Amino acid sequence: MSNNYYITTPIYYPSAKPHMGHAYSSIIADFFARFKRIQGCNVFFLTGTDEHGQKIQRAAEKKNMDPLIFCDEISKTFKDLSKTLNLSNTDFIRTTETRHKKSVSNLWNILEKKKEIYLSKYSGWYSVSDEAFYSEDEIENVDGKKVSKLSGSAVEWVEEESYFFKLSKWQKPLLKFYEENPDFILPESRKNEVLSFVKSGLKDLSVSRKSFSWGIKVPSNKDHVIYVWLDALTNYISALNYPDENDDLYKNFWPATLHLIGKDILRFHAVYWPAFLLAANIKPPKRIYGHGWILSGDEKMSKSKGNILDPIEIINTYGLDPLRYYLIKEVSFGNDGNISKEKLENCINSDLANNYGNLCQRVISFNEKNSNLEIPKKDNFTESDLKVLNTFKSNYDNLINYIDNQNINSYVSFILDQLFAANKYFNDEEPWNKKDDVNRLNTIQYVSFELIRKITIMLYPIIPESSLKVLKIFGINENKIDFKSIKDNDYLKSKTKISKINILFKKIETND
Ligand code: MSP
């Protein structure tokens, strides 16, 4: 199995400042990237902004701004957010960059040369908000307005000369591809959605627009700009220096391991993107995972509804790691989820402050009083010691499988079970009653430190900043974290000094 792991977030429209939905995609991708790094993989983690098309052009016009200057400003807020969210991305791509434009023009030329693209006329519905073409049966009337049944966004009638991609021709090859790669689309429910869409018949896809200019020009016909989705999807290879197929990045990381996306953009990723690639004789990515939405109350966030959740506000109030923890643990991955103040505060108080923070503080304070802030020397492990310690080893392969199958929920529940077990171990073993059995007193401490170390390594992809503070106690810094070491039961060297830490998570005063 290759040791290279390439994960991407969708590239975000810089039409308005980032919201919680964007933060969610990015945090989940960061979780996988960090896990794979500590597992020893060579990780490329890409995020960025999707800057062309009518949606952006109109947003810039509304502000009376040149579209590039407009994009420069908002793209920067996305880049800043990636720092605020502590993302470990390798690159941040903007579709207005030369490297990307070059890559898109090249892909277009190949498709044209292979006669996969032809000139005709489009007449039909278009949603600028989704940058998507919709057929008559995907449209409905709501309050006298035509909207997409799928997204609810307003559509407008478009009639113009357009280049078409021969998508219809790829229906059968796509179905064959899905059959041969049963895990290409996850979760299963989304895969079924895509299969039934493709089985119902594919029409050729309009891939250029003529009535506005903000985009990458069709190389052979400057009156047209390339359809923004063909432009945007190509970011995943332009960041690897495609078309230079001999470039190390391209050679090492394509096909991508995982395109992480929201469920609303599944069709573009699971149908159009592999079709473009197959037509250009490029391998499709290995997996598309369509996650659910973060709802505000019960609704999707949108500017028009005025219900946008701002990640920065939550981070300013509660801190970054609690938000990351909440989104990863509390939202059942693959499904929709929402954020409520009560649930977030409960997570902080019970999981982070009580179960995790307290365990660390208790064991360190006990050690300070009894062993002078030093890893004590252990005696032989008892059965109860081995029981708590060995769970990590016996579940090691399962844990890696959870991550490789994007089963975040099982990964998190394992951590919670171990946290519970570690707290129970410390309580049940009552080291404070073992003052006359120094060997046992030391061994209980040793085991407790080992448990903290193992749990903290597992928490690192979720709450990196806090985990690093704890690992520092043991002198483990970020580039020394090795996931494999959760299998070791005697990793810590006795007599090494440990340091104290400040309170990791402050408890929030609640009314109940
Ligand atoms: N620019 C396109 C993606 C191109 S990828 C080649 C786009 N941008 S977006 O900014 O509208 O959305 C980016 C991602 O954020 C999508 O995966 C979308 O599903 C996700 N989210 C937007 N709102 C969301 C929520 N409320 N909740 C969770 N994710 C949602 O689409």
XYZ file of N, CA, C and O and ligand atoms in Angstrom, residues 9-16 19-26 48-51 55 78 95 129-131 228-229 231-236 260-266 268-269 273 289 291-296 299-302 309 336-337, ligand 1:
263
model
N -10.029 19.576 0.633
C -11.337 20.152 0.996
C -11.915 20.689 -0.306
O -11.167 20.854 -1.282
N -13.212 21.025 -0.331
C -13.686 21.752 -1.503
C -12.975 23.103 -1.517
O -12.525 23.576 -0.462
N -12.847 23.708 -2.679
C -12.318 25.077 -2.643
C -13.529 25.998 -2.522
O -14.549 25.811 -3.181
N -13.407 26.951 -1.640
C -14.563 27.749 -1.220
C -14.781 28.962 -2.115
O -13.830 29.582 -2.578
N -16.059 29.294 -2.331
C -16.355 30.518 -3.087
C -16.057 31.717 -2.201
O -16.666 31.837 -1.120
N -15.198 32.602 -2.649
C -14.979 33.789 -1.814
C -16.021 34.861 -2.123
O -15.698 36.011 -2.389
N -17.304 34.463 -2.104
C -18.342 35.448 -2.407
C -18.779 36.154 -1.129
O -19.351 37.232 -1.155
N -18.556 35.532 -0.021
C -18.851 36.146 1.276
C -17.901 35.509 2.269
O -17.270 34.502 1.966
N -18.150 30.698 6.759
C -19.052 30.384 7.868
C -18.755 28.988 8.426
O -17.809 28.330 7.994
N -19.592 28.546 9.340
C -19.325 27.295 10.043
C -19.278 26.084 9.112
O -18.525 25.147 9.354
N -20.087 26.118 8.032
C -20.076 24.997 7.092
C -18.697 24.827 6.469
O -18.194 23.714 6.313
N -18.069 25.957 6.114
C -16.722 25.891 5.541
C -15.737 25.378 6.592
O -14.885 24.541 6.319
N -15.879 25.911 7.812
C -14.974 25.499 8.889
C -15.091 23.991 9.105
O -14.097 23.303 9.345
N -16.305 23.486 8.978
C -16.539 22.053 9.219
C -15.757 21.190 8.224
O -15.000 20.301 8.625
N -15.943 21.461 6.915
C -15.209 20.670 5.898
C -13.714 20.708 6.191
O -13.021 19.688 6.106
N -13.213 21.888 6.521
C -11.775 22.054 6.711
C -11.272 21.323 7.953
O -10.207 20.701 7.934
N -8.379 25.774 -0.496
C -8.198 26.967 -1.313
C -9.509 27.651 -1.646
O -10.536 27.398 -1.008
N -9.469 28.526 -2.645
C -10.678 29.271 -3.025
C -10.967 29.174 -4.523
O -10.061 29.144 -5.349
N -12.270 29.169 -4.813
C -12.829 28.946 -6.149
C -13.326 30.317 -6.640
O -14.404 30.754 -6.247
N -12.545 30.981 -7.483
C -12.739 32.421 -7.633
C -13.374 32.910 -8.925
O -13.571 34.107 -9.093
N -21.216 33.892 -10.205
C -21.552 34.173 -8.799
C -20.574 35.198 -8.221
O -20.961 36.159 -7.576
N -10.345 33.559 3.992
C -10.327 32.088 4.050
C -8.943 31.585 4.467
O -8.824 30.640 5.235
N -7.929 29.750 -7.675
C -8.103 29.411 -9.095
C -7.711 30.577 -10.009
O -7.691 30.419 -11.223
N -26.273 30.856 -8.020
C -25.838 30.562 -6.664
C -25.146 29.197 -6.570
O -24.127 29.041 -5.897
N -25.675 28.197 -7.291
C -25.052 26.863 -7.271
C -24.066 26.702 -8.415
O -23.372 25.695 -8.487
N -24.041 27.644 -9.350
C -23.265 27.523 -10.591
C -23.592 26.178 -11.247
O -22.705 25.413 -11.618
N -17.349 27.194 -14.664
C -16.595 27.321 -13.411
C -16.367 25.980 -12.697
O -15.364 25.799 -11.998
N -17.250 24.996 -12.886
C -17.010 23.717 -12.211
C -15.892 22.921 -12.874
O -15.137 22.233 -12.201
N -13.415 24.324 -14.305
C -12.286 25.116 -13.823
C -11.941 24.692 -12.375
O -10.809 24.292 -12.064
N -12.965 24.723 -11.506
C -12.710 24.499 -10.067
C -12.210 23.086 -9.765
O -11.266 22.898 -8.993
N -12.850 22.089 -10.362
C -12.475 20.705 -10.049
C -11.010 20.426 -10.391
O -10.333 19.651 -9.710
N -10.547 21.115 -11.430
C -9.163 20.895 -11.868
C -8.143 21.322 -10.809
O -6.982 20.937 -10.856
N -8.602 22.111 -9.814
C -7.652 22.562 -8.776
C -6.938 21.381 -8.132
O -5.801 21.488 -7.694
N -7.667 20.240 -8.048
C -7.100 19.091 -7.352
C -5.853 18.555 -8.058
O -5.030 17.899 -7.432
N -12.888 15.315 0.222
C -13.918 15.479 1.236
C -14.786 16.649 0.802
O -14.266 17.749 0.551
N -16.089 16.423 0.714
C -16.984 17.489 0.232
C -18.292 17.459 1.016
O -18.587 16.486 1.702
N -19.101 18.503 0.846
C -20.446 18.504 1.419
C -21.384 17.810 0.441
O -21.126 17.754 -0.765
N -22.479 17.284 0.966
C -23.375 16.476 0.130
C -23.979 17.268 -1.030
O -24.407 16.679 -2.020
N -24.040 18.582 -0.904
C -24.655 19.393 -1.970
C -23.816 19.443 -3.240
O -24.318 19.838 -4.284
N -22.549 19.060 -3.163
C -21.733 19.163 -4.377
C -21.239 17.782 -4.829
O -20.186 17.645 -5.431
N -22.075 16.801 -4.535
C -21.726 15.417 -4.859
C -21.730 15.156 -6.362
O -20.830 14.516 -6.899
N -21.174 17.028 -8.866
C -20.009 17.581 -9.573
C -18.772 16.694 -9.368
O -17.992 16.491 -10.282
N -18.641 16.199 -8.126
C -17.436 15.414 -7.805
C -17.530 13.949 -8.201
O -16.534 13.340 -8.559
N -16.632 15.087 -12.470
C -15.158 15.047 -12.319
C -14.566 13.735 -12.838
O -13.686 13.761 -13.702
N -16.069 11.558 -0.385
C -16.933 11.397 0.794
C -17.808 12.649 0.929
O -17.295 13.761 1.073
N -20.067 14.675 3.161
C -20.541 14.815 4.544
C -21.845 15.608 4.592
O -22.273 16.195 3.594
N -22.449 15.604 5.765
C -23.718 16.318 5.935
C -23.491 17.805 6.160
O -22.373 18.305 6.088
N -24.584 18.480 6.450
C -24.509 19.924 6.689
C -24.520 20.254 8.170
O -25.107 19.533 8.964
N -23.907 21.364 8.470
C -24.062 21.934 9.800
C -25.250 22.879 9.695
O -25.227 23.843 8.918
N -26.282 22.561 10.432
C -27.495 23.355 10.332
C -27.504 24.436 11.409
O -26.926 24.272 12.476
N -28.198 25.497 11.075
C -28.383 26.551 12.056
C -29.834 26.371 12.501
O -30.743 26.584 11.701
N -32.152 24.526 9.812
C -32.018 24.917 8.408
C -30.578 25.047 7.984
O -29.691 25.311 8.805
N -30.342 24.925 6.659
C -29.005 25.152 6.137
C -28.703 26.647 6.291
O -29.594 27.485 6.168
N -27.451 26.935 6.567
C -27.095 28.345 6.713
C -27.108 29.034 5.366
O -26.647 28.467 4.386
N -27.626 30.236 5.319
C -27.492 30.993 4.072
C -27.587 32.472 4.369
O -28.212 32.886 5.354
N -23.793 30.943 11.093
C -23.008 30.746 12.326
C -21.561 31.109 12.017
O -20.972 30.563 11.093
N -26.366 15.230 8.869
C -26.424 16.641 9.261
C -26.274 16.742 10.776
O -26.566 15.787 11.503
N -25.854 17.901 11.217
C -25.761 18.112 12.668
C -25.947 19.591 12.936
O -25.931 20.397 11.997
N -16.770 26.301 -4.816
C -17.570 25.149 -4.647
C -16.718 23.915 -4.422
C -15.753 23.625 -5.522
S -14.772 22.244 -5.172
C -13.996 21.926 -6.603
C -18.485 25.342 -3.449
N -18.114 26.255 -2.569
S -18.942 26.645 -1.270
O -18.142 27.661 -0.644
O -20.271 26.980 -1.595
O -19.027 25.378 -0.382
C -17.888 24.700 -0.045
C -18.171 23.549 0.870
O -18.744 23.992 2.076
C -19.128 22.517 0.274
O -18.628 21.215 0.541
C -20.367 22.705 1.049
O -21.068 21.496 1.180
C -19.803 23.131 2.381
N -20.818 23.806 3.121
C -21.447 24.978 2.817
N -22.419 25.161 3.738
C -22.433 24.117 4.595
C -23.049 23.838 5.793
N -23.976 24.603 6.286
N -22.649 22.741 6.484
C -21.604 21.957 6.067
N -21.010 22.208 4.952
C -21.554 23.127 4.083
O -19.477 24.634 -3.346
